[in-house]
Amino acid sequence: MKHLLSIESLSASEIHEILALAKELKAKRGHDTAKPLAGECWGLLFAKSSTRTRVSFEVGIRELGGDSLFLSSSEIQLGRGEPIEDTARVLGRMIHGAVIRTFKQSDIEIFAKLSGIPTINALTDEEHPCQILADLLTIEELRGSLDGVEVAFIGDADCNMGRSWIWASARLGFGLRLACPELFTPPAELLARANAPVTITGDPEEAARGADILYTDVWVSMGKEDEAEYRTAQFAPYQINDRVLAAASPKAHVLHCLPAYRGKEITAEVFEAHANAIFQQAENRLHVQKAVMTLLKR
Ligand code: CP
Ligand code: NVA
């Protein structure tokens, strides 16, 4: 693996390798002598806000023996119109790896190609691979295995998280149900390309029926703030609440990539009842990302 640009570009065995190493690194945290990033400085180029991704990468890079530089797009020339092509060719001569959060998937692909350094997608409008890897690790921990799991994603199925679930289901073969308004159905072209075992419905209870995992994400993703009012109205019936949870398997877990908006995509009651799993999921960002960076150096 040279880069982590998407789940689409990974194989099932690469995903399992990341998850296995993440478990090992999680167990060894605090007494691991391997420092695969020793002597390196990685750049975090962020064009959108972040709590989990930024902190887990900064801490993870340090734990792997490296240093990091946080480069907000608003503070570097990229934010004033310097092309990504030039930014990539400059930074590729100075830093040893890049973690990029931005809008266009093509920007991280261009960066990876022209910089020549390991590049990680820390969220684009298309995918959020680091998050889905943490989600998969959490499900393995909660259930013992991903085999036979049925996941119901309720809400904005066409956002980066919904799309990442589609690719995870395509690569690993688990069942995925998407519940979303018709206008927020992922594009037919993407569904055909992924060819995943996905069902799509407009009814959240139907999607939840017997599911092992209920998953949601914000209704207004970063960059969509202008559509907030419209989206809030469209997604109102797609909340994870007691009624939707009652349709799921009695042992179902509720996961959320965070940040969470209580009273919108999830009720405060359901969120708090499943907070342990949700924050375990957040912690797992650190472990999977350390695994990814370690594998990029092998
Ligand atoms: N889930 C996630 O990526 O969180 P941040 O936006 O805080 O990084
Ligand atoms: N879909 C959300 C994910 C946040 C981690 C967004 O893009 O804002």
mmCIF file of C-alpha atoms and ligand atoms in Angstrom:
data_model
loop_
_atom_site.group_PDB
_atom_site.id
_atom_site.type_symbol
_atom_site.label_atom_id
_atom_site.label_comp_id
_atom_site.label_asym_id
_atom_site.label_seq_id
_atom_site.Cartn_x
_atom_site.Cartn_y
_atom_site.Cartn_z
ATOM 1 C CA MET A 1 0.000 0.000 0.000
ATOM 2 C CA LYS A 2 1.527 3.328 -1.108
ATOM 3 C CA HIS A 3 -1.328 5.632 -0.092
ATOM 4 C CA LEU A 4 -4.723 5.453 1.575
ATOM 5 C CA LEU A 5 -6.909 7.439 -0.803
ATOM 6 C CA SER A 6 -10.165 5.491 -0.570
ATOM 7 C CA ILE A 7 -11.750 2.209 0.485
ATOM 8 C CA GLU A 8 -12.617 1.737 -3.181
ATOM 9 C CA SER A 9 -8.912 1.349 -3.942
ATOM 10 C CA LEU A 10 -8.277 -1.237 -1.185
ATOM 11 C CA SER A 11 -8.666 -4.993 -1.395
ATOM 12 C CA ALA A 12 -10.375 -7.091 1.284
ATOM 13 C CA SER A 13 -7.002 -8.472 2.373
ATOM 14 C CA GLU A 14 -5.548 -4.964 2.747
ATOM 15 C CA ILE A 15 -8.524 -3.969 4.927
ATOM 16 C CA HIS A 16 -8.088 -7.064 7.108
ATOM 17 C CA GLU A 17 -4.346 -6.403 7.374
ATOM 18 C CA ILE A 18 -4.995 -2.845 8.625
ATOM 19 C CA LEU A 19 -7.570 -4.070 11.164
ATOM 20 C CA ALA A 20 -5.284 -6.833 12.448
ATOM 21 C CA LEU A 21 -2.350 -4.453 12.899
ATOM 22 C CA ALA A 22 -4.620 -1.857 14.538
ATOM 23 C CA LYS A 23 -5.637 -4.445 17.163
ATOM 24 C CA GLU A 24 -1.982 -5.271 17.790
ATOM 25 C CA LEU A 25 -1.003 -1.593 18.144
ATOM 26 C CA LYS A 26 -3.986 -0.925 20.405
ATOM 27 C CA ALA A 27 -2.893 -3.732 22.743
ATOM 28 C CA LYS A 28 0.732 -2.505 22.712
ATOM 29 C CA ARG A 29 -0.018 1.197 23.187
ATOM 30 C CA GLY A 30 2.386 2.835 25.612
ATOM 31 C CA HIS A 31 4.993 0.062 25.486
ATOM 32 C CA ASP A 32 5.674 -0.286 21.771
ATOM 33 C CA THR A 33 9.321 0.273 20.872
ATOM 34 C CA ALA A 34 8.786 0.335 17.083
ATOM 35 C CA LYS A 35 9.100 3.889 15.736
ATOM 36 C CA PRO A 36 8.466 3.595 11.983
ATOM 37 C CA LEU A 37 8.177 7.380 11.557
ATOM 38 C CA ALA A 38 11.416 8.236 13.403
ATOM 39 C CA GLY A 39 13.115 11.232 11.810
ATOM 40 C CA GLU A 40 10.042 12.067 9.711
ATOM 41 C CA CYS A 41 7.786 15.097 9.608
ATOM 42 C CA TRP A 42 4.233 14.604 8.277
ATOM 43 C CA GLY A 43 1.988 17.437 7.113
ATOM 44 C CA LEU A 44 -1.708 17.664 7.968
ATOM 45 C CA LEU A 45 -3.380 19.775 5.255
ATOM 46 C CA PHE A 46 -6.911 20.560 6.368
ATOM 47 C CA ALA A 47 -9.477 22.612 4.444
ATOM 48 C CA LYS A 48 -12.311 21.652 6.836
ATOM 49 C CA SER A 49 -12.757 21.584 10.626
ATOM 50 C CA SER A 50 -11.760 18.561 12.674
ATOM 51 C CA THR A 51 -11.434 17.351 16.244
ATOM 52 C CA ARG A 52 -10.971 13.575 16.047
ATOM 53 C CA THR A 53 -9.013 13.329 12.818
ATOM 54 C CA ARG A 54 -6.574 16.092 13.634
ATOM 55 C CA VAL A 55 -5.891 14.973 17.198
ATOM 56 C CA SER A 56 -5.678 11.255 16.410
ATOM 57 C CA PHE A 57 -3.195 11.900 13.600
ATOM 58 C CA GLU A 58 -1.081 14.331 15.613
ATOM 59 C CA VAL A 59 -0.939 11.921 18.573
ATOM 60 C CA GLY A 60 -0.499 8.861 16.352
ATOM 61 C CA ILE A 61 2.397 10.373 14.392
ATOM 62 C CA ARG A 62 4.123 11.278 17.662
ATOM 63 C CA GLU A 63 3.594 7.774 19.056
ATOM 64 C CA LEU A 64 5.175 6.339 15.907
ATOM 65 C CA GLY A 65 8.263 8.481 16.480
ATOM 66 C CA GLY A 66 7.517 11.259 13.969
ATOM 67 C CA ASP A 67 6.663 14.946 14.041
ATOM 68 C CA SER A 68 3.704 16.692 12.429
ATOM 69 C CA LEU A 69 2.850 20.098 11.037
ATOM 70 C CA PHE A 70 -0.751 21.259 10.991
ATOM 71 C CA LEU A 71 -1.359 23.281 7.822
ATOM 72 C CA SER A 72 -4.781 24.858 7.652
ATOM 73 C CA SER A 73 -5.717 25.705 4.053
ATOM 74 C CA SER A 74 -6.763 29.152 5.187
ATOM 75 C CA GLU A 75 -3.204 29.841 6.364
ATOM 76 C CA ILE A 76 -1.188 28.464 3.454
ATOM 77 C CA GLN A 77 -1.083 29.704 -0.132
ATOM 78 C CA LEU A 78 -3.340 26.813 -1.223
ATOM 79 C CA GLY A 79 -6.220 28.752 0.334
ATOM 80 C CA ARG A 80 -5.338 31.800 -1.791
ATOM 81 C CA GLY A 81 -5.440 29.855 -5.032
ATOM 82 C CA GLU A 82 -2.008 28.219 -5.342
ATOM 83 C CA PRO A 83 -2.704 25.045 -7.340
ATOM 84 C CA ILE A 84 -2.702 21.681 -5.606
ATOM 85 C CA GLU A 85 -0.185 20.538 -8.238
ATOM 86 C CA ASP A 86 2.366 23.117 -7.044
ATOM 87 C CA THR A 87 1.600 22.565 -3.356
ATOM 88 C CA ALA A 88 2.206 18.839 -3.869
ATOM 89 C CA ARG A 89 5.524 19.345 -5.631
ATOM 90 C CA VAL A 90 6.769 21.732 -2.944
ATOM 91 C CA LEU A 91 5.652 19.717 0.069
ATOM 92 C CA GLY A 92 6.846 16.459 -1.492
ATOM 93 C CA ARG A 93 10.394 17.811 -1.230
ATOM 94 C CA MET A 94 10.046 18.799 2.417
ATOM 95 C CA ILE A 95 7.717 16.500 4.353
ATOM 96 C CA HIS A 96 7.627 12.706 4.514
ATOM 97 C CA GLY A 97 3.896 12.034 4.420
ATOM 98 C CA ALA A 98 0.621 13.934 4.021
ATOM 99 C CA VAL A 99 -2.787 13.659 5.650
ATOM 100 C CA ILE A 100 -5.346 15.678 3.687
ATOM 101 C CA ARG A 101 -8.906 16.753 4.513
ATOM 102 C CA THR A 102 -10.550 18.587 1.661
ATOM 103 C CA PHE A 103 -13.499 18.742 -0.726
ATOM 104 C CA LYS A 104 -12.514 17.146 -4.021
ATOM 105 C CA GLN A 105 -11.295 13.536 -4.133
ATOM 106 C CA SER A 106 -9.297 14.461 -7.234
ATOM 107 C CA ASP A 107 -7.189 16.889 -5.156
ATOM 108 C CA ILE A 108 -5.824 14.154 -2.906
ATOM 109 C CA GLU A 109 -5.250 11.917 -5.909
ATOM 110 C CA ILE A 110 -3.277 14.673 -7.657
ATOM 111 C CA PHE A 111 -1.358 15.355 -4.463
ATOM 112 C CA ALA A 112 -0.433 11.679 -4.036
ATOM 113 C CA LYS A 113 0.749 11.442 -7.620
ATOM 114 C CA LEU A 114 2.782 14.647 -7.786
ATOM 115 C CA SER A 115 4.216 14.778 -4.263
ATOM 116 C CA GLY A 116 5.624 11.249 -4.370
ATOM 117 C CA ILE A 117 5.052 10.870 -0.610
ATOM 118 C CA PRO A 118 2.574 8.622 1.255
ATOM 119 C CA THR A 119 -0.789 10.396 1.222
ATOM 120 C CA ILE A 120 -3.817 9.677 3.401
ATOM 121 C CA ASN A 121 -7.390 10.771 2.781
ATOM 122 C CA ALA A 122 -8.588 12.358 6.029
ATOM 123 C CA LEU A 123 -12.059 13.023 4.489
ATOM 124 C CA THR A 124 -13.211 14.270 1.131
ATOM 125 C CA ASP A 125 -16.716 14.767 -0.230
ATOM 126 C CA GLU A 126 -16.427 11.243 -1.670
ATOM 127 C CA GLU A 127 -15.046 9.118 1.150
ATOM 128 C CA HIS A 128 -13.822 9.009 4.735
ATOM 129 C CA PRO A 129 -11.673 5.862 4.716
ATOM 130 C CA CYS A 130 -10.007 6.411 8.123
ATOM 131 C CA GLN A 131 -13.425 6.624 9.776
ATOM 132 C CA ILE A 132 -14.826 3.504 8.156
ATOM 133 C CA LEU A 133 -11.715 1.515 9.122
ATOM 134 C CA ALA A 134 -12.254 2.583 12.744
ATOM 135 C CA ASP A 135 -15.927 1.609 12.416
ATOM 136 C CA LEU A 136 -15.033 -1.840 11.091
ATOM 137 C CA LEU A 137 -12.532 -2.383 13.909
ATOM 138 C CA THR A 138 -15.200 -1.379 16.440
ATOM 139 C CA ILE A 139 -17.716 -3.812 14.968
ATOM 140 C CA GLU A 140 -15.143 -6.614 15.108
ATOM 141 C CA GLU A 141 -14.495 -5.782 18.753
ATOM 142 C CA LEU A 142 -18.190 -5.583 19.620
ATOM 143 C CA ARG A 143 -19.296 -8.706 17.749
ATOM 144 C CA GLY A 144 -16.092 -10.719 17.461
ATOM 145 C CA SER A 145 -16.228 -10.675 13.650
ATOM 146 C CA LEU A 146 -17.586 -8.866 10.631
ATOM 147 C CA ASP A 147 -18.928 -12.103 9.199
ATOM 148 C CA GLY A 148 -22.644 -11.989 8.560
ATOM 149 C CA VAL A 149 -23.088 -8.495 9.992
ATOM 150 C CA GLU A 150 -26.061 -6.484 8.731
ATOM 151 C CA VAL A 151 -25.512 -2.725 8.821
ATOM 152 C CA ALA A 152 -28.270 -0.135 8.449
ATOM 153 C CA PHE A 153 -27.125 3.368 7.518
ATOM 154 C CA ILE A 154 -29.901 5.862 8.155
ATOM 155 C CA GLY A 155 -29.741 9.442 6.875
ATOM 156 C CA ASP A 156 -27.568 11.064 4.219
ATOM 157 C CA ALA A 157 -26.599 7.916 2.320
ATOM 158 C CA ASP A 158 -24.971 10.002 -0.396
ATOM 159 C CA CYS A 159 -22.443 11.680 1.903
ATOM 160 C CA ASN A 160 -18.842 10.573 2.344
ATOM 161 C CA MET A 161 -19.799 8.144 5.145
ATOM 162 C CA GLY A 162 -22.695 6.573 3.245
ATOM 163 C CA ARG A 163 -20.429 6.094 0.245
ATOM 164 C CA SER A 164 -17.635 4.679 2.410
ATOM 165 C CA TRP A 165 -20.096 2.108 3.772
ATOM 166 C CA ILE A 166 -21.004 1.108 0.228
ATOM 167 C CA TRP A 167 -17.348 0.459 -0.596
ATOM 168 C CA ALA A 168 -16.753 -1.421 2.662
ATOM 169 C CA SER A 169 -19.744 -3.636 1.937
ATOM 170 C CA ALA A 170 -18.529 -4.170 -1.635
ATOM 171 C CA ARG A 171 -15.042 -5.192 -0.501
ATOM 172 C CA LEU A 172 -16.009 -7.310 2.540
ATOM 173 C CA GLY A 173 -19.376 -8.640 1.367
ATOM 174 C CA PHE A 174 -21.516 -7.819 4.418
ATOM 175 C CA GLY A 175 -25.130 -6.706 4.076
ATOM 176 C CA LEU A 176 -25.841 -2.981 3.964
ATOM 177 C CA ARG A 177 -29.238 -1.311 4.043
ATOM 178 C CA LEU A 178 -29.472 2.400 3.253
ATOM 179 C CA ALA A 179 -32.474 4.435 4.415
ATOM 180 C CA CYS A 180 -32.601 7.887 2.866
ATOM 181 C CA PRO A 181 -34.881 10.317 1.019
ATOM 182 C CA GLU A 182 -34.970 9.541 -2.692
ATOM 183 C CA LEU A 183 -33.060 12.714 -3.550
ATOM 184 C CA PHE A 184 -30.168 11.576 -1.365
ATOM 185 C CA THR A 185 -29.779 8.123 -2.896
ATOM 186 C CA PRO A 186 -26.173 7.545 -3.997
ATOM 187 C CA PRO A 187 -25.764 7.847 -7.786
ATOM 188 C CA ALA A 188 -26.698 4.782 -9.856
ATOM 189 C CA GLU A 189 -23.264 4.879 -11.506
ATOM 190 C CA LEU A 190 -21.538 4.538 -8.114
ATOM 191 C CA LEU A 191 -23.858 1.731 -7.005
ATOM 192 C CA ALA A 192 -23.222 -0.138 -10.253
ATOM 193 C CA ARG A 193 -19.441 0.354 -9.962
ATOM 194 C CA ALA A 194 -19.411 -0.878 -6.359
ATOM 195 C CA ASN A 195 -21.766 -3.786 -7.021
ATOM 196 C CA ALA A 196 -22.218 -4.175 -3.255
ATOM 197 C CA PRO A 197 -24.932 -6.220 -1.496
ATOM 198 C CA VAL A 198 -26.918 -3.049 -0.748
ATOM 199 C CA THR A 199 -30.641 -2.492 -0.378
ATOM 200 C CA ILE A 200 -32.110 1.004 -0.481
ATOM 201 C CA THR A 201 -35.371 2.089 1.093
ATOM 202 C CA GLY A 202 -37.161 5.272 2.078
ATOM 203 C CA ASP A 203 -38.311 3.677 5.335
ATOM 204 C CA PRO A 204 -35.835 3.768 8.266
ATOM 205 C CA GLU A 205 -37.704 1.057 10.204
ATOM 206 C CA GLU A 206 -37.567 -1.271 7.220
ATOM 207 C CA ALA A 207 -33.803 -0.720 6.953
ATOM 208 C CA ALA A 208 -33.358 -1.287 10.687
ATOM 209 C CA ARG A 209 -35.389 -4.515 10.802
ATOM 210 C CA GLY A 210 -33.181 -7.181 12.413
ATOM 211 C CA ALA A 211 -30.006 -5.144 11.742
ATOM 212 C CA ASP A 212 -26.942 -5.648 13.956
ATOM 213 C CA ILE A 213 -25.584 -2.124 13.552
ATOM 214 C CA LEU A 214 -27.508 1.136 13.189
ATOM 215 C CA TYR A 215 -25.282 3.891 11.864
ATOM 216 C CA THR A 216 -25.827 7.543 11.195
ATOM 217 C CA ASP A 217 -23.937 10.722 10.367
ATOM 218 C CA VAL A 218 -24.783 14.421 10.359
ATOM 219 C CA TRP A 219 -27.493 15.623 8.006
ATOM 220 C CA VAL A 220 -25.440 18.658 6.985
ATOM 221 C CA SER A 221 -21.934 17.636 5.993
ATOM 222 C CA MET A 222 -19.124 20.168 5.913
ATOM 223 C CA GLY A 223 -19.455 22.295 2.803
ATOM 224 C CA LYS A 224 -23.255 21.856 2.641
ATOM 225 C CA GLU A 225 -24.108 24.534 5.204
ATOM 226 C CA ASP A 226 -26.068 26.555 2.613
ATOM 227 C CA GLU A 227 -28.507 23.639 2.338
ATOM 228 C CA ALA A 228 -28.968 23.247 6.108
ATOM 229 C CA GLU A 229 -32.639 24.203 6.254
ATOM 230 C CA TYR A 230 -33.648 22.068 3.271
ATOM 231 C CA ARG A 231 -31.654 19.079 4.485
ATOM 232 C CA THR A 232 -33.028 19.287 8.008
ATOM 233 C CA ALA A 233 -36.567 19.125 6.596
ATOM 234 C CA GLN A 234 -35.740 16.295 4.172
ATOM 235 C CA PHE A 235 -33.979 14.149 6.754
ATOM 236 C CA ALA A 236 -36.424 14.732 9.630
ATOM 237 C CA PRO A 237 -38.006 11.237 9.211
ATOM 238 C CA TYR A 238 -34.527 9.609 9.186
ATOM 239 C CA GLN A 239 -33.619 9.913 12.846
ATOM 240 C CA ILE A 240 -32.268 7.039 14.933
ATOM 241 C CA ASN A 241 -34.731 6.991 17.827
ATOM 242 C CA ASP A 242 -36.418 4.408 20.068
ATOM 243 C CA ARG A 243 -38.862 3.430 17.322
ATOM 244 C CA VAL A 244 -36.134 2.691 14.776
ATOM 245 C CA LEU A 245 -34.007 0.957 17.404
ATOM 246 C CA ALA A 246 -36.965 -1.259 18.383
ATOM 247 C CA ALA A 247 -37.031 -2.634 14.824
ATOM 248 C CA ALA A 248 -33.355 -3.678 14.970
ATOM 249 C CA SER A 249 -31.896 -6.855 16.451
ATOM 250 C CA PRO A 250 -32.318 -6.860 20.257
ATOM 251 C CA LYS A 251 -28.505 -6.939 20.471
ATOM 252 C CA ALA A 252 -28.004 -4.096 17.975
ATOM 253 C CA HIS A 253 -25.262 -1.539 18.482
ATOM 254 C CA VAL A 254 -25.657 2.092 17.453
ATOM 255 C CA LEU A 255 -22.621 3.823 15.985
ATOM 256 C CA HIS A 256 -22.019 7.429 14.928
ATOM 257 C CA CYS A 257 -18.874 8.843 13.347
ATOM 258 C CA LEU A 258 -19.327 12.123 15.281
ATOM 259 C CA PRO A 259 -19.828 15.018 15.731
ATOM 260 C CA ALA A 260 -23.421 14.215 16.751
ATOM 261 C CA TYR A 261 -26.389 16.558 16.712
ATOM 262 C CA ARG A 262 -28.849 15.323 19.315
ATOM 263 C CA GLY A 263 -32.459 15.775 18.324
ATOM 264 C CA LYS A 264 -31.475 15.699 14.636
ATOM 265 C CA GLU A 265 -29.952 12.469 13.252
ATOM 266 C CA ILE A 266 -30.099 10.755 16.670
ATOM 267 C CA THR A 267 -32.010 11.311 19.890
ATOM 268 C CA ALA A 268 -30.104 12.197 23.057
ATOM 269 C CA GLU A 269 -31.522 9.058 24.719
ATOM 270 C CA VAL A 270 -30.312 6.634 22.038
ATOM 271 C CA PHE A 271 -26.961 8.418 21.828
ATOM 272 C CA GLU A 272 -26.304 8.187 25.579
ATOM 273 C CA ALA A 273 -27.485 4.581 25.784
ATOM 274 C CA HIS A 274 -24.868 3.667 23.146
ATOM 275 C CA ALA A 275 -22.176 6.167 24.142
ATOM 276 C CA ASN A 276 -19.659 3.482 25.148
ATOM 277 C CA ALA A 277 -19.613 1.983 21.662
ATOM 278 C CA ILE A 278 -19.623 5.407 20.007
ATOM 279 C CA PHE A 279 -16.605 6.648 21.958
ATOM 280 C CA GLN A 280 -14.804 3.312 21.508
ATOM 281 C CA GLN A 281 -15.358 3.958 17.801
ATOM 282 C CA ALA A 282 -13.828 7.453 18.146
ATOM 283 C CA GLU A 283 -10.796 6.075 20.014
ATOM 284 C CA ASN A 284 -10.265 3.477 17.308
ATOM 285 C CA ARG A 285 -9.419 6.271 14.864
ATOM 286 C CA LEU A 286 -6.042 6.506 16.585
ATOM 287 C CA HIS A 287 -5.307 2.794 16.351
ATOM 288 C CA VAL A 288 -6.340 2.258 12.728
ATOM 289 C CA GLN A 289 -4.478 5.348 11.552
ATOM 290 C CA LYS A 290 -1.305 4.228 13.330
ATOM 291 C CA ALA A 291 -1.727 0.905 11.538
ATOM 292 C CA VAL A 292 -2.195 2.633 8.175
ATOM 293 C CA MET A 293 0.907 4.820 8.615
ATOM 294 C CA THR A 294 2.949 1.803 9.759
ATOM 295 C CA LEU A 295 1.898 -0.162 6.669
ATOM 296 C CA LEU A 296 2.654 2.787 4.378
ATOM 297 C CA LYS A 297 6.256 2.658 5.642
ATOM 298 C CA ARG A 298 6.738 -1.078 4.999
HETATM 299 N N1 CP B 1 -15.389 11.745 12.623
HETATM 300 C C1 CP B 1 -14.501 12.705 12.307
HETATM 301 O O1 CP B 1 -13.803 12.638 11.288
HETATM 302 O O2 CP B 1 -14.436 13.714 13.205
HETATM 303 P P1 CP B 1 -13.686 15.104 13.000
HETATM 304 O O3 CP B 1 -14.437 15.863 11.947
HETATM 305 O O4 CP B 1 -13.755 15.765 14.348
HETATM 306 O O5 CP B 1 -12.278 14.859 12.583
HETATM 307 N N1 NVA B 2 -20.314 13.586 6.587
HETATM 308 C C1 NVA B 2 -19.640 14.381 7.588
HETATM 309 C C2 NVA B 2 -18.603 13.580 8.285
HETATM 310 C C3 NVA B 2 -17.947 14.299 9.454
HETATM 311 C C4 NVA B 2 -16.870 13.490 10.081
HETATM 312 C C5 NVA B 2 -19.025 15.599 6.922
HETATM 313 O O1 NVA B 2 -18.470 15.474 5.830
HETATM 314 O O2 NVA B 2 -19.103 16.695 7.490
#
